[in-house]
mmCIF file of C-alpha atoms in Angstrom:
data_model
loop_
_atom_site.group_PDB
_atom_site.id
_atom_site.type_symbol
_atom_site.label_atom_id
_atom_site.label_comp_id
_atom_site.label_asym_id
_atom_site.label_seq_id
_atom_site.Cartn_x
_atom_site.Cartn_y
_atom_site.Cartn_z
ATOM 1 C CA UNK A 853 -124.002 46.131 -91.588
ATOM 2 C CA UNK A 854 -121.720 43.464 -89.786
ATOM 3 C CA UNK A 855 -124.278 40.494 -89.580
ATOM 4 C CA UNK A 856 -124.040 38.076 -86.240
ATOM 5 C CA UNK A 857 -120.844 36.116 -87.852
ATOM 6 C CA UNK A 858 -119.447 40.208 -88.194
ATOM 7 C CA UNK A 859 -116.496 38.459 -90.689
ATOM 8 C CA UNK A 860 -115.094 37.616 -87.766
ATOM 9 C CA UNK A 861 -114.107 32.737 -86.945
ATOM 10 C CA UNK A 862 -117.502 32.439 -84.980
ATOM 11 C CA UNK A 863 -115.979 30.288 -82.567
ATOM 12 C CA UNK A 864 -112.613 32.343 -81.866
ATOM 13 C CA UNK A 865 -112.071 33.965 -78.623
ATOM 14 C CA UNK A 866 -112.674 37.918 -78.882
ATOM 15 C CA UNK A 867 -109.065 39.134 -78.294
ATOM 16 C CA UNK A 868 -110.163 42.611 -77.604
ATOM 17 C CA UNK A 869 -111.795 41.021 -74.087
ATOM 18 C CA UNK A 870 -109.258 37.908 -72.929
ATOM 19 C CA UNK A 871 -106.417 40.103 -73.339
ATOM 20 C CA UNK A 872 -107.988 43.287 -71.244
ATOM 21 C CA UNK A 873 -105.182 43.561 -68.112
ATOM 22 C CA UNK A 874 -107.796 46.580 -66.804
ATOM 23 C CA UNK A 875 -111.923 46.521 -67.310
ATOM 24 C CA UNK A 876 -114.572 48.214 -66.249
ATOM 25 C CA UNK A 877 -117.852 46.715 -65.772
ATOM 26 C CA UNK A 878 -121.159 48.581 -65.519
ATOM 27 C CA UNK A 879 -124.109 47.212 -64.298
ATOM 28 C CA UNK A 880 -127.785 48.717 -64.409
ATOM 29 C CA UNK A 881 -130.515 48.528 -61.581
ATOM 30 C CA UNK A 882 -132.866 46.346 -63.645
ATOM 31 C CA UNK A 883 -129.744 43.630 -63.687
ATOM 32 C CA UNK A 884 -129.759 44.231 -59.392
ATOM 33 C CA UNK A 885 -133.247 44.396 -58.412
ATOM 34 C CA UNK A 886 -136.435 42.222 -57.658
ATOM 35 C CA UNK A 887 -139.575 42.463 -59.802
ATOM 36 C CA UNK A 888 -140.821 45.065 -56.982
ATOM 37 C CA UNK A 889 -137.742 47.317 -57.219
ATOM 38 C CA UNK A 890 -135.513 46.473 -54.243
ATOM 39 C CA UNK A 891 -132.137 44.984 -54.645
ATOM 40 C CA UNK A 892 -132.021 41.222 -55.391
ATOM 41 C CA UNK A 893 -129.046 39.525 -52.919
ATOM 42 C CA UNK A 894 -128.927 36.570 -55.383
ATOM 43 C CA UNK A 895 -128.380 38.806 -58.055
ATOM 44 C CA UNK A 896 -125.651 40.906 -56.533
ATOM 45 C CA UNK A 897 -123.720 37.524 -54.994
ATOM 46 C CA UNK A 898 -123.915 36.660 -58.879
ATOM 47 C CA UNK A 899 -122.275 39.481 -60.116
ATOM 48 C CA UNK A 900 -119.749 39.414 -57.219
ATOM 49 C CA UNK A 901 -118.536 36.018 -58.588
ATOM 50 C CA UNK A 902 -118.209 37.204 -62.013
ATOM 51 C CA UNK A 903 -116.143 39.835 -60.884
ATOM 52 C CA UNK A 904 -113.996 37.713 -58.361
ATOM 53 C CA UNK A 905 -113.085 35.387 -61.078
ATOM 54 C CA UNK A 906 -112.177 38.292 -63.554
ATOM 55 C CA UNK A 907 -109.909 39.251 -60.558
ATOM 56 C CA UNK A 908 -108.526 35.707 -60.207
ATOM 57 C CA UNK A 909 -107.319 35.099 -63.752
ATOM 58 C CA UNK A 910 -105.628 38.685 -63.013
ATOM 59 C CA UNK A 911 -107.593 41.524 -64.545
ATOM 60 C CA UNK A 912 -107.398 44.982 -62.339
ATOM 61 C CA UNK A 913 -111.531 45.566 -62.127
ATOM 62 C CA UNK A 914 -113.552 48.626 -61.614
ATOM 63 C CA UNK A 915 -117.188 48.142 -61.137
ATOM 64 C CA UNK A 916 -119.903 51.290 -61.741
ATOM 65 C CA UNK A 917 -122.942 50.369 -60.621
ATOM 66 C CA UNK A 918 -126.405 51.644 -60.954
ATOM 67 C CA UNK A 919 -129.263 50.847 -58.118
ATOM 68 C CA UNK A 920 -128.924 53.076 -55.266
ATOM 69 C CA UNK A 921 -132.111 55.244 -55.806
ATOM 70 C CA UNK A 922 -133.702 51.412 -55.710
ATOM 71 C CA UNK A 923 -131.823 50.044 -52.729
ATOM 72 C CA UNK A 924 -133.357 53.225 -51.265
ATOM 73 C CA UNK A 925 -136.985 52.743 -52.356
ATOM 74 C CA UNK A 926 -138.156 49.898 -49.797
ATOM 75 C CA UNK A 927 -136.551 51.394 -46.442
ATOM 76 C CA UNK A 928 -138.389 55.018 -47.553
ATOM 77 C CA UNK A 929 -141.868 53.474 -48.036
ATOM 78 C CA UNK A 930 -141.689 54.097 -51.937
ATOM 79 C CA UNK A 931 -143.207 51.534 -54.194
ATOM 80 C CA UNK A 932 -141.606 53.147 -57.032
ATOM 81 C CA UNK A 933 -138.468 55.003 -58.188
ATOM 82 C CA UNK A 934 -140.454 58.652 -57.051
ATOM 83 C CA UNK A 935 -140.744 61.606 -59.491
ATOM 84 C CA UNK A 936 -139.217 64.640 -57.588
ATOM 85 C CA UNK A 937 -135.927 65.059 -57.600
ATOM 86 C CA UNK A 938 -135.363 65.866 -53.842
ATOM 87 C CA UNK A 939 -137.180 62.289 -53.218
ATOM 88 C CA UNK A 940 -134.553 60.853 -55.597
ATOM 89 C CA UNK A 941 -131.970 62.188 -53.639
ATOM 90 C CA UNK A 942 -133.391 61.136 -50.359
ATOM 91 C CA UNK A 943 -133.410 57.644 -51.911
ATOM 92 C CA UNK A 944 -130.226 57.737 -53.340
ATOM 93 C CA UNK A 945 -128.865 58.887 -50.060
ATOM 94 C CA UNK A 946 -130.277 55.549 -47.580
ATOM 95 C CA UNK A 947 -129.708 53.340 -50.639
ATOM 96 C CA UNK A 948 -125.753 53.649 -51.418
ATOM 97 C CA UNK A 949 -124.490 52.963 -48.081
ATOM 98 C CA UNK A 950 -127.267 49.501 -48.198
ATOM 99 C CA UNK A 951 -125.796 48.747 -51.585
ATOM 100 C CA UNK A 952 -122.400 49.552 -50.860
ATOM 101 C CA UNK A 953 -122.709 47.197 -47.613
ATOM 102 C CA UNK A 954 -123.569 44.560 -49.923
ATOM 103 C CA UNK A 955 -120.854 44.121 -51.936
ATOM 104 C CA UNK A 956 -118.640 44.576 -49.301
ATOM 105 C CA UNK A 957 -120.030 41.359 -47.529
ATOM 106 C CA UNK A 958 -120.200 39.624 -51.018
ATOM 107 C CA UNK A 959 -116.536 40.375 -51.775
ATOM 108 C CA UNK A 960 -115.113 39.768 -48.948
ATOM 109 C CA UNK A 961 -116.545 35.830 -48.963
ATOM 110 C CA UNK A 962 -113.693 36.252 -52.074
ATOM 111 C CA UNK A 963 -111.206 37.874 -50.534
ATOM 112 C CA UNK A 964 -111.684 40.972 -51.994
ATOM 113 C CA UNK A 965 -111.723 44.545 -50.427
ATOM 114 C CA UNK A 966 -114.254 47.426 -52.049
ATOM 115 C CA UNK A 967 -113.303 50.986 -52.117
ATOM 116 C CA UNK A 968 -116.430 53.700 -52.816
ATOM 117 C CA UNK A 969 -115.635 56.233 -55.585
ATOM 118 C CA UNK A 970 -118.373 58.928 -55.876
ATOM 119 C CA UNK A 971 -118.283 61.257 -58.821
ATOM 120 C CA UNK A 972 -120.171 64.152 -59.999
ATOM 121 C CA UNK A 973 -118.982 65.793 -63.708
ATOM 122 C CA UNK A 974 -117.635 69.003 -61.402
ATOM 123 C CA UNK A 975 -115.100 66.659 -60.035
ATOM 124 C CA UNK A 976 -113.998 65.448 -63.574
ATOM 125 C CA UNK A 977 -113.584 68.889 -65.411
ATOM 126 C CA UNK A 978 -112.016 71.125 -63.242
ATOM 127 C CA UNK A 979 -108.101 71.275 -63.655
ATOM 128 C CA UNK A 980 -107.556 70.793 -59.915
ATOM 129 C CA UNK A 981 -109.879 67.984 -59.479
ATOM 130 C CA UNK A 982 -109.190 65.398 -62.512
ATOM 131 C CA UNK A 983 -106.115 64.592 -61.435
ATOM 132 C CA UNK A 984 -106.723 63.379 -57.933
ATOM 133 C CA UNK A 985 -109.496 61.011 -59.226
ATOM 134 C CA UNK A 986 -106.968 59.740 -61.176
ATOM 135 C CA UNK A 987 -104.950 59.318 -58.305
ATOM 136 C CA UNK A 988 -107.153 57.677 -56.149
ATOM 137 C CA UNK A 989 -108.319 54.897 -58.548
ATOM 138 C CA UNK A 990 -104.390 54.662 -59.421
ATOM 139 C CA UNK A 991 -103.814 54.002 -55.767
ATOM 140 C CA UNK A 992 -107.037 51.712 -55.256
ATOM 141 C CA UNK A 993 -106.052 49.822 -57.809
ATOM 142 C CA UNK A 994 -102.450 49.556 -56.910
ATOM 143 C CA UNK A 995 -103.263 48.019 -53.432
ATOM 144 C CA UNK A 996 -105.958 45.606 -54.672
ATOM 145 C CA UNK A 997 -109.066 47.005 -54.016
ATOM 146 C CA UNK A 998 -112.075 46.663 -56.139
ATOM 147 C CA UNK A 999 -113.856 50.237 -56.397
ATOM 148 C CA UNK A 1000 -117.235 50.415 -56.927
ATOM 149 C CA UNK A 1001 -118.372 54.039 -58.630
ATOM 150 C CA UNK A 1002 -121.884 55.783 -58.645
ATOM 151 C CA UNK A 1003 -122.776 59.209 -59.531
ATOM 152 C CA UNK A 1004 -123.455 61.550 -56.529
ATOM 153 C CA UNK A 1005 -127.070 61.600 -56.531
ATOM 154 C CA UNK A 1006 -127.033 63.020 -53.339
ATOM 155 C CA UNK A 1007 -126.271 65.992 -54.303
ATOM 156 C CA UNK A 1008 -125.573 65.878 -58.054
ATOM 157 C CA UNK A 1009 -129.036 67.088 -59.513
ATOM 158 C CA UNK A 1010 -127.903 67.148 -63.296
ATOM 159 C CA UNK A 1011 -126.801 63.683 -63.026
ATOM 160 C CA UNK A 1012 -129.978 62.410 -61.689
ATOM 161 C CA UNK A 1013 -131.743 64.486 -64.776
ATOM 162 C CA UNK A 1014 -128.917 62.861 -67.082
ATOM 163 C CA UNK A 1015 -130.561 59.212 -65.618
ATOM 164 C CA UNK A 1016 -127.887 56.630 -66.411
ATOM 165 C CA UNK A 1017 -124.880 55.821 -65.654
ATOM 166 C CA UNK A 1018 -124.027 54.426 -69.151
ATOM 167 C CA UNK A 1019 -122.137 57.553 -70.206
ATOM 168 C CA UNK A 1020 -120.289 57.895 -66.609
ATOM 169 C CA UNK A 1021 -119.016 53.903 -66.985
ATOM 170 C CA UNK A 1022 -117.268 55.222 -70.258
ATOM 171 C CA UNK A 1023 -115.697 58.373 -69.174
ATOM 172 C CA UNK A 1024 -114.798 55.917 -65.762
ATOM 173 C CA UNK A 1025 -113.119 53.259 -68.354
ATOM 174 C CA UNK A 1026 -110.763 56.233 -69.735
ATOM 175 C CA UNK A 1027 -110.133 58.081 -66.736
ATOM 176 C CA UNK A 1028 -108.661 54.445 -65.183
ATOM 177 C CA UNK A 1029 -107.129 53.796 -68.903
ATOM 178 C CA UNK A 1030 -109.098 50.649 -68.698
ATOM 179 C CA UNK A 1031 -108.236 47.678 -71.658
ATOM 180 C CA UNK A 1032 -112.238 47.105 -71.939
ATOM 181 C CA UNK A 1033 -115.686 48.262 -71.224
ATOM 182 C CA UNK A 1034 -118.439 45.750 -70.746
ATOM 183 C CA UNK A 1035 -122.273 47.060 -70.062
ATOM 184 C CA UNK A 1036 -124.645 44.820 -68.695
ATOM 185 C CA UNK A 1037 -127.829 45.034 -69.002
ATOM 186 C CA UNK A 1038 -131.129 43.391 -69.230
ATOM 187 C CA UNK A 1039 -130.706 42.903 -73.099
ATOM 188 C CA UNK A 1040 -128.637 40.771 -74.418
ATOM 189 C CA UNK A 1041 -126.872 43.174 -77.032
ATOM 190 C CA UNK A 1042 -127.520 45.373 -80.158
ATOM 191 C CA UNK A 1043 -130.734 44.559 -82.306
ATOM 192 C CA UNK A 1044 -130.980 46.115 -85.894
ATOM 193 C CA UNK A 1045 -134.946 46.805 -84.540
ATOM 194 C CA UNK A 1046 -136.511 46.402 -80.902
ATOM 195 C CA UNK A 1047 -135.894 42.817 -80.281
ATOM 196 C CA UNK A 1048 -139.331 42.118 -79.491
ATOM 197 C CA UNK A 1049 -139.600 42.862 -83.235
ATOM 198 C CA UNK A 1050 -140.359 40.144 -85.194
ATOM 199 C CA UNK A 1051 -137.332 39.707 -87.364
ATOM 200 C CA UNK A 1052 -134.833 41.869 -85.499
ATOM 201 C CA UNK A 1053 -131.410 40.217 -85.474
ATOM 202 C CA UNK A 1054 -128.539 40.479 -83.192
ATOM 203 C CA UNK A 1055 -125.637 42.528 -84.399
ATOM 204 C CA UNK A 1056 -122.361 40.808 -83.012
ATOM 205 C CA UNK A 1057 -119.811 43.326 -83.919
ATOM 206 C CA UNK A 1058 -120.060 47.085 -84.481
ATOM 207 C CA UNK A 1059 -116.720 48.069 -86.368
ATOM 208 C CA UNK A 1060 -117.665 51.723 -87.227
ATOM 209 C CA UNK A 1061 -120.309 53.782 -86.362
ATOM 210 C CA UNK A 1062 -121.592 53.343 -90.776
ATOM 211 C CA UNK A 1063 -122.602 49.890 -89.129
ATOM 212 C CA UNK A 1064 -125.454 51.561 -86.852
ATOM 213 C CA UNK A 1065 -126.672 53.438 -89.864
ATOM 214 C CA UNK A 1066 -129.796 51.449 -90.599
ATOM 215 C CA UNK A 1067 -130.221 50.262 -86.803
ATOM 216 C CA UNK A 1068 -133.407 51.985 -85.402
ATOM 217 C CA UNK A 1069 -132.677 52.135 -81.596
ATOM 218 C CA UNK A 1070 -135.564 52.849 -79.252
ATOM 219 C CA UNK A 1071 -135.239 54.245 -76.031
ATOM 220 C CA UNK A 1072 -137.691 51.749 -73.835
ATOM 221 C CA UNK A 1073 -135.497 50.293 -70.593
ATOM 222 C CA UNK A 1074 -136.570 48.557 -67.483
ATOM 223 C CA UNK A 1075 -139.660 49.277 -66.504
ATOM 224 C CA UNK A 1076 -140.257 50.849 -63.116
ATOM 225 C CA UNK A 1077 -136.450 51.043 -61.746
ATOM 226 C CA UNK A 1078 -134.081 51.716 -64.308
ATOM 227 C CA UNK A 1079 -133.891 54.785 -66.586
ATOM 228 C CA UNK A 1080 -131.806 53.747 -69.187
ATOM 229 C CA UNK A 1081 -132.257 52.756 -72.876
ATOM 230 C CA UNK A 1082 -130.462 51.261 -75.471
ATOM 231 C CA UNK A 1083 -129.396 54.917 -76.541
ATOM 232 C CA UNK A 1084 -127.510 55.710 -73.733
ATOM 233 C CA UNK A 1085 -125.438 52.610 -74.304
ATOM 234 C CA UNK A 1086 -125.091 53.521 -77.701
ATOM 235 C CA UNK A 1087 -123.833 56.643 -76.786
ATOM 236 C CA UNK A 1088 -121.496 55.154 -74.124
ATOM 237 C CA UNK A 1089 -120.013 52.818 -77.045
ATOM 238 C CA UNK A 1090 -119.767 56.102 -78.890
ATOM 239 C CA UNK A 1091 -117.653 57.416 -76.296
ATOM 240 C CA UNK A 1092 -115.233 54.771 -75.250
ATOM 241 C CA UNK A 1093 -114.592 53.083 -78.850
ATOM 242 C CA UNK A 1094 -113.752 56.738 -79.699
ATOM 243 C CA UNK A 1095 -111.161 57.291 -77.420
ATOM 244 C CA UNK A 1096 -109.515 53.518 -78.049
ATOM 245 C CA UNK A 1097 -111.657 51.273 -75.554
ATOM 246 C CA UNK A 1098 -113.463 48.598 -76.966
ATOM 247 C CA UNK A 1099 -116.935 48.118 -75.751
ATOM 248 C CA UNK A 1100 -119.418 44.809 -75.181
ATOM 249 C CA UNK A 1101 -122.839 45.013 -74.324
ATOM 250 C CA UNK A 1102 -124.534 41.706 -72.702
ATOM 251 C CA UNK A 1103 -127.203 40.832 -71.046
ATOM 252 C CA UNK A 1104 -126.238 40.328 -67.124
ATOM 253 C CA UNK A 1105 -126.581 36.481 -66.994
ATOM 254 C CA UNK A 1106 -124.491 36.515 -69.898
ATOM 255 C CA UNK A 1107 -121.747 37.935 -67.817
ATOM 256 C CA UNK A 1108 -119.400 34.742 -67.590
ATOM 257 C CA UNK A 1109 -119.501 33.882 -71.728
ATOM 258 C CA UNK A 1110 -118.811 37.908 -72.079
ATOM 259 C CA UNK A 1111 -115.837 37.891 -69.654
ATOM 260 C CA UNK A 1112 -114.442 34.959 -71.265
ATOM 261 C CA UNK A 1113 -114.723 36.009 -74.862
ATOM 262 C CA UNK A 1114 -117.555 34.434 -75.732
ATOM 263 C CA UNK A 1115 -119.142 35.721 -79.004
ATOM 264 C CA UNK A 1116 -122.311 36.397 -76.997
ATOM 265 C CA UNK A 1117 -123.559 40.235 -76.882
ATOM 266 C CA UNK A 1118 -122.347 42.617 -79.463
ATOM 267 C CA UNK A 1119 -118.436 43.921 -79.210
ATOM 268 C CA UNK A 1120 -118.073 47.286 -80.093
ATOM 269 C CA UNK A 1121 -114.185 47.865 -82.098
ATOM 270 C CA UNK A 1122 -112.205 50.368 -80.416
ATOM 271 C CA UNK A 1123 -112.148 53.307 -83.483
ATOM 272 C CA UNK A 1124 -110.383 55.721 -82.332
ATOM 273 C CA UNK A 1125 -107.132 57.178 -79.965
ATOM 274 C CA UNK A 1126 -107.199 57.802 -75.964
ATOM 275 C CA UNK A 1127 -107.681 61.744 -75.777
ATOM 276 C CA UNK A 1128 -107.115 63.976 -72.578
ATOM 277 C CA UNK A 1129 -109.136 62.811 -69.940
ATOM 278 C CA UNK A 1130 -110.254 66.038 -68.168
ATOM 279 C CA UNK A 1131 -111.506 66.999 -72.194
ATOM 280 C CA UNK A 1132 -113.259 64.314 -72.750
ATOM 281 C CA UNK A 1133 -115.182 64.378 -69.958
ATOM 282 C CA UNK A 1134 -115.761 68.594 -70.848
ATOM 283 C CA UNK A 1135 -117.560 67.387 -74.125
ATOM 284 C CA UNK A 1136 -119.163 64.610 -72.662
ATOM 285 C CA UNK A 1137 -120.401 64.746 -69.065
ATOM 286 C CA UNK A 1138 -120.779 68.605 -68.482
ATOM 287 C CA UNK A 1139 -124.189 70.939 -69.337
ATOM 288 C CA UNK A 1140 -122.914 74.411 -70.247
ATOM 289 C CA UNK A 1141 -123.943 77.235 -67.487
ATOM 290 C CA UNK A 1142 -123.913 79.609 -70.574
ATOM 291 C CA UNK A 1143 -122.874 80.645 -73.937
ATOM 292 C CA UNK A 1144 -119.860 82.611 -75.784
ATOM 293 C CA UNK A 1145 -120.885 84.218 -78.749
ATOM 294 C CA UNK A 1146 -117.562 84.546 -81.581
ATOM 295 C CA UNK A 1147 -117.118 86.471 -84.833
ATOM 296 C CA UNK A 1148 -116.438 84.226 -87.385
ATOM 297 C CA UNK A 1149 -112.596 85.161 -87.216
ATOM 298 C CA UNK A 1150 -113.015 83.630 -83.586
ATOM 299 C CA UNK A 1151 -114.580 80.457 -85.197
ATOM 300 C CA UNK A 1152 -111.271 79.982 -87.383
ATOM 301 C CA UNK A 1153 -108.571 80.337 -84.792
ATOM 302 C CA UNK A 1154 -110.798 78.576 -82.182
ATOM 303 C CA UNK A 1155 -111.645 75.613 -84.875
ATOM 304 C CA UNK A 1156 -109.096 75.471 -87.512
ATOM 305 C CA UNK A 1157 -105.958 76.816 -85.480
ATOM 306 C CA UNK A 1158 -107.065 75.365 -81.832
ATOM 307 C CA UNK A 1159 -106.084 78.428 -80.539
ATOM 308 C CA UNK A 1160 -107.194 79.923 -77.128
ATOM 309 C CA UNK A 1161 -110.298 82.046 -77.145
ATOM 310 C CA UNK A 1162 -109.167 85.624 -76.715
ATOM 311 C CA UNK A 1163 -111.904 88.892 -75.626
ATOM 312 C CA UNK A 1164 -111.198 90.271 -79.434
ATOM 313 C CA UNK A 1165 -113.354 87.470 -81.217
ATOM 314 C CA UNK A 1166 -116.120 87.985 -78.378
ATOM 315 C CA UNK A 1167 -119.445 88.953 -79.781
ATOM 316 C CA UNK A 1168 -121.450 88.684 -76.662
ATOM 317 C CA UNK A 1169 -122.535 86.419 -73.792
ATOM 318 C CA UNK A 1170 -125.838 84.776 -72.386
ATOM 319 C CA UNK A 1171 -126.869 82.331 -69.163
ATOM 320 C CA UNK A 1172 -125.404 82.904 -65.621
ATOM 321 C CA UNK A 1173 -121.614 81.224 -65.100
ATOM 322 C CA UNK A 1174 -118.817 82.348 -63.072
ATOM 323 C CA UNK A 1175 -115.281 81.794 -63.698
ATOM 324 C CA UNK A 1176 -114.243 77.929 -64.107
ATOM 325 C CA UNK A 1177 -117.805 77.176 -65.371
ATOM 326 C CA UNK A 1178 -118.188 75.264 -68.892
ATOM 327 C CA UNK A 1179 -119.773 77.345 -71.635
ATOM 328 C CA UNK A 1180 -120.198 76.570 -74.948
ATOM 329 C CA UNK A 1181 -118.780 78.571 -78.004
ATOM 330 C CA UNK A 1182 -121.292 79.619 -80.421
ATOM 331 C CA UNK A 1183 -120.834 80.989 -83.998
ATOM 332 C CA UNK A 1184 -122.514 84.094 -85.531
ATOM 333 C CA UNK A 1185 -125.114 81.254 -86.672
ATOM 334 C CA UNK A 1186 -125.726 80.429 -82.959
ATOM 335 C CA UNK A 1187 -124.438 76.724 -83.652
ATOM 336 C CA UNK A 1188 -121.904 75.474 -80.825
ATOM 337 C CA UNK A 1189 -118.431 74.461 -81.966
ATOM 338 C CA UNK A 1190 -116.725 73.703 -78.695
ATOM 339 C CA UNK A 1191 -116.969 74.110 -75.390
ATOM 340 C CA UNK A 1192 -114.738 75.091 -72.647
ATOM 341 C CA UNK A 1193 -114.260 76.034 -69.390
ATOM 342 C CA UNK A 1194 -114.509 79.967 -69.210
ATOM 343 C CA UNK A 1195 -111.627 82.431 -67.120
ATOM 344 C CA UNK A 1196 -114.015 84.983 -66.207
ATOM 345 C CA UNK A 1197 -117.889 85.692 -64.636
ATOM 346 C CA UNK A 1198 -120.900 86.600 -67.034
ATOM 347 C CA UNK A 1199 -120.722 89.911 -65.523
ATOM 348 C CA UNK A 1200 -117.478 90.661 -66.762
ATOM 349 C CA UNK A 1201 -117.828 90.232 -70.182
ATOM 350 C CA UNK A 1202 -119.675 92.762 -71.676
ATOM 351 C CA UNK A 1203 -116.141 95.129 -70.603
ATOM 352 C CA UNK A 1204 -114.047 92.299 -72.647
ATOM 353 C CA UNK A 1205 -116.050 92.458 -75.849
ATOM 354 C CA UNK A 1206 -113.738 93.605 -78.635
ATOM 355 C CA UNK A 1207 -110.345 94.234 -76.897
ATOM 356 C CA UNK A 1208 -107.082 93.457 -77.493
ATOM 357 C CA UNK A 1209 -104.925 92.116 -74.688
ATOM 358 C CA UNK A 1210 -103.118 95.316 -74.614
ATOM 359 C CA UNK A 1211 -106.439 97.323 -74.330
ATOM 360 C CA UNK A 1212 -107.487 94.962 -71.572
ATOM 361 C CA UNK A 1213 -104.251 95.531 -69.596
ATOM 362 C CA UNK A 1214 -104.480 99.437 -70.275
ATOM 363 C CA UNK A 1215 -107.916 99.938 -69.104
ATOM 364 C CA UNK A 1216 -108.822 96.883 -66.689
ATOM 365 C CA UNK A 1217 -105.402 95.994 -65.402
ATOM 366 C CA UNK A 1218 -102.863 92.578 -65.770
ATOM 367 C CA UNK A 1219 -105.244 90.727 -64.253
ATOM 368 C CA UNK A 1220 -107.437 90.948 -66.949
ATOM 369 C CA UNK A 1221 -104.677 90.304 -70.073
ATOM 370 C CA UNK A 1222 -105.364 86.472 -70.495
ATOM 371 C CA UNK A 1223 -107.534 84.291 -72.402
ATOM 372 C CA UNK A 1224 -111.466 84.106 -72.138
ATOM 373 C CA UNK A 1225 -110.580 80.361 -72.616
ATOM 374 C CA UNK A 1226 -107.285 78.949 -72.804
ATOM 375 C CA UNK A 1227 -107.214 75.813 -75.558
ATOM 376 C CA UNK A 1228 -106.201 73.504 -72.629
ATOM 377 C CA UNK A 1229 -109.567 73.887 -71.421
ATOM 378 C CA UNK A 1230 -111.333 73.905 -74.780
ATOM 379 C CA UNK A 1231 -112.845 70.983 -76.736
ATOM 380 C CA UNK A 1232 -114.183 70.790 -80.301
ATOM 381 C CA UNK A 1233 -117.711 69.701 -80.204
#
């Protein structure tokens, strides 16, 4: 385990983070909001200088930020972040046009302009979609505007069940080919136990993911507003280090010795290469609407050859999807081993089980001579 020196010069600059040209920064409601949930101004004009002054020593920034539902609470009568998901939604709904409003009076006092980028995992996956959010952040970015991103909790129900938007700030940082992710949070890094532990020590560099092998992560967050825990941002280090983006996690008033390069926080190393966008988000940020069932000469070509699915391998099919849908692939042992976005309804299947593409041409018609899934649309899982 890398100790809090990590065998890195203790008082060197992290290069990973004074070198990023392009950073995201995510920041959770807990790091936004008032002991009785609504959102703190002080706290947000706080943040907004942090972010100006990334943007004045010439970093491109992209901020996703948590705290609508909260902005939301107050105006609704809620004392709380409510229960029910249609209450979440209502929240969600007065609460990102009050917290969009104020960042766009904070950044302006810098001279900045806000653009807001809402997102849902439907938006990310499909083929015709990706590539316009790409666009539009390209764009954004291109004519100096600061976007701020949020899930859709209006109307996005899994992402509200998902809770955080940890996991969406990652797949955010490699959509926009960002240099760096930072997380803030209201704890000021990785602990090898809780820190209220006694004894718990701050990790200051996770090279590989053998270094979280003996770290026992909890899953306790804010109390009250927030939803996320110290696994989510795990899992969004997970993520981003694994597709080549190196990750630090800080506490928010840490945000100006994290920006800077400070050894404060715990830097995640970058461990892997930048992957197709559109897949990454497939394994990451979508809940299957059903499963594929393969033979196990399915599982080779599918896993060992990364060939398309074709109807031949097709055992069977369960759950309710509809062409363009993400389902996952599933052994004869009912284990997944990818998932991918399906060509055909649920209701179609059971006449594709077995066939050949000739067969399915002869007796269904052309239309029906192409892949269950194609391997663009297919990720190993």
């Amino acid at each position: 385990m890398t100790g809090t020196s990590g065998g890195h010069e203790p008082d060197r600059p992290r290069d990973e983070v004074t070198g990023a040209r392009r950073v995201v920064v995510k920041v959770g409601s807990s790091s936004l909001t008032t002991a009785a949930g609504g959102i703190d101004p002080a706290r947000v004009r706080r943040l907004v200088e942090v972010l100006a002054a990334l943007r004045a020593r010439g970093a491109e920034v992209v901020l996703v930020s948590s705290g609508a539902i909260a902005a939301g609470l107050a105006p609704l009568g809620f004392s709380r972040r409510p229960r029910s998901l249609p209450a979440q939604q209502a929240a969600a709904s007065v609460g990102q046009g009050l917290l969009v409003h104020r960042y766009t009076e904070e950044l302006a006092r810098h001279g900045l302009t806000t653009g807001q980028v809402l997102l849902t995992a439907d938006d990310m996956t499909r083929r015709a979609h990706y590539r316009n959010a790409y666009q539009t952040f390209a764009k954004l970015l291109d004519l100096g505007v600061l976007p701020i991103v949020n899930e859709n909790d209006t109307v996005a129900t899994s992402e509200i069940r998902f809770g955080d938007n940890d996991r969406l700030a990652a797949l955010v940082a490699h959509l926009v080919h960002a240099d760096l992710l930072v997380l803030l949070s209201d704890v000021d890094g990785l602990y090898d136990a809780a820190p209220s532990e006694p004894g718990s020590t701050l990790i200051a560099d996770v090279a590989s993911e053998a270094d979280l092998d003996r770290v026992r992560i909890g899953s306790a967050g804010a109390a009250g507003v927030g939803t996320g825990g110290m696994q989510t941002k795990v899992e969004a280090a997970r993520i981003a280090t694994g597709a080549g983006i190196p990750v630090v996690l800080a506490a928010a008033d840490q945000a100006v010795a994290a920006l800077a390069g400070d050894r404060v926080g715990t830097l995640f190393h970058a461990t892997g290469r930048r992957r197709p966008t559109r897949l990454l988000w497939l394994a990451h940020a979508t809940e299957p609407k059903g499963t594929l069932l393969l033979d196990p000469g399915a599982v080779r070509a599918v896993v060992e050859r990364r060939a398309s699915l074709l109807a031949a391998g097709v055992t069977g099919a369960t759950g309710q999807f509809v062409a363009g849908d993400p389902v996952d692939l599933c052994g004869p042992d009912g284990v997944a081993v990818a998932r991918g976005l399906v060509n055909f309804d649920v209701e179609e299947v059971p006449n594709l089980l077995g066939k050949s593409s000739h067969e399915l041409k002869r007796d269904l018609g052309s239309a029906y001579e192409r892949e269950v899934v194609h391997r663009d649309d297919l990720v190993l899982l």
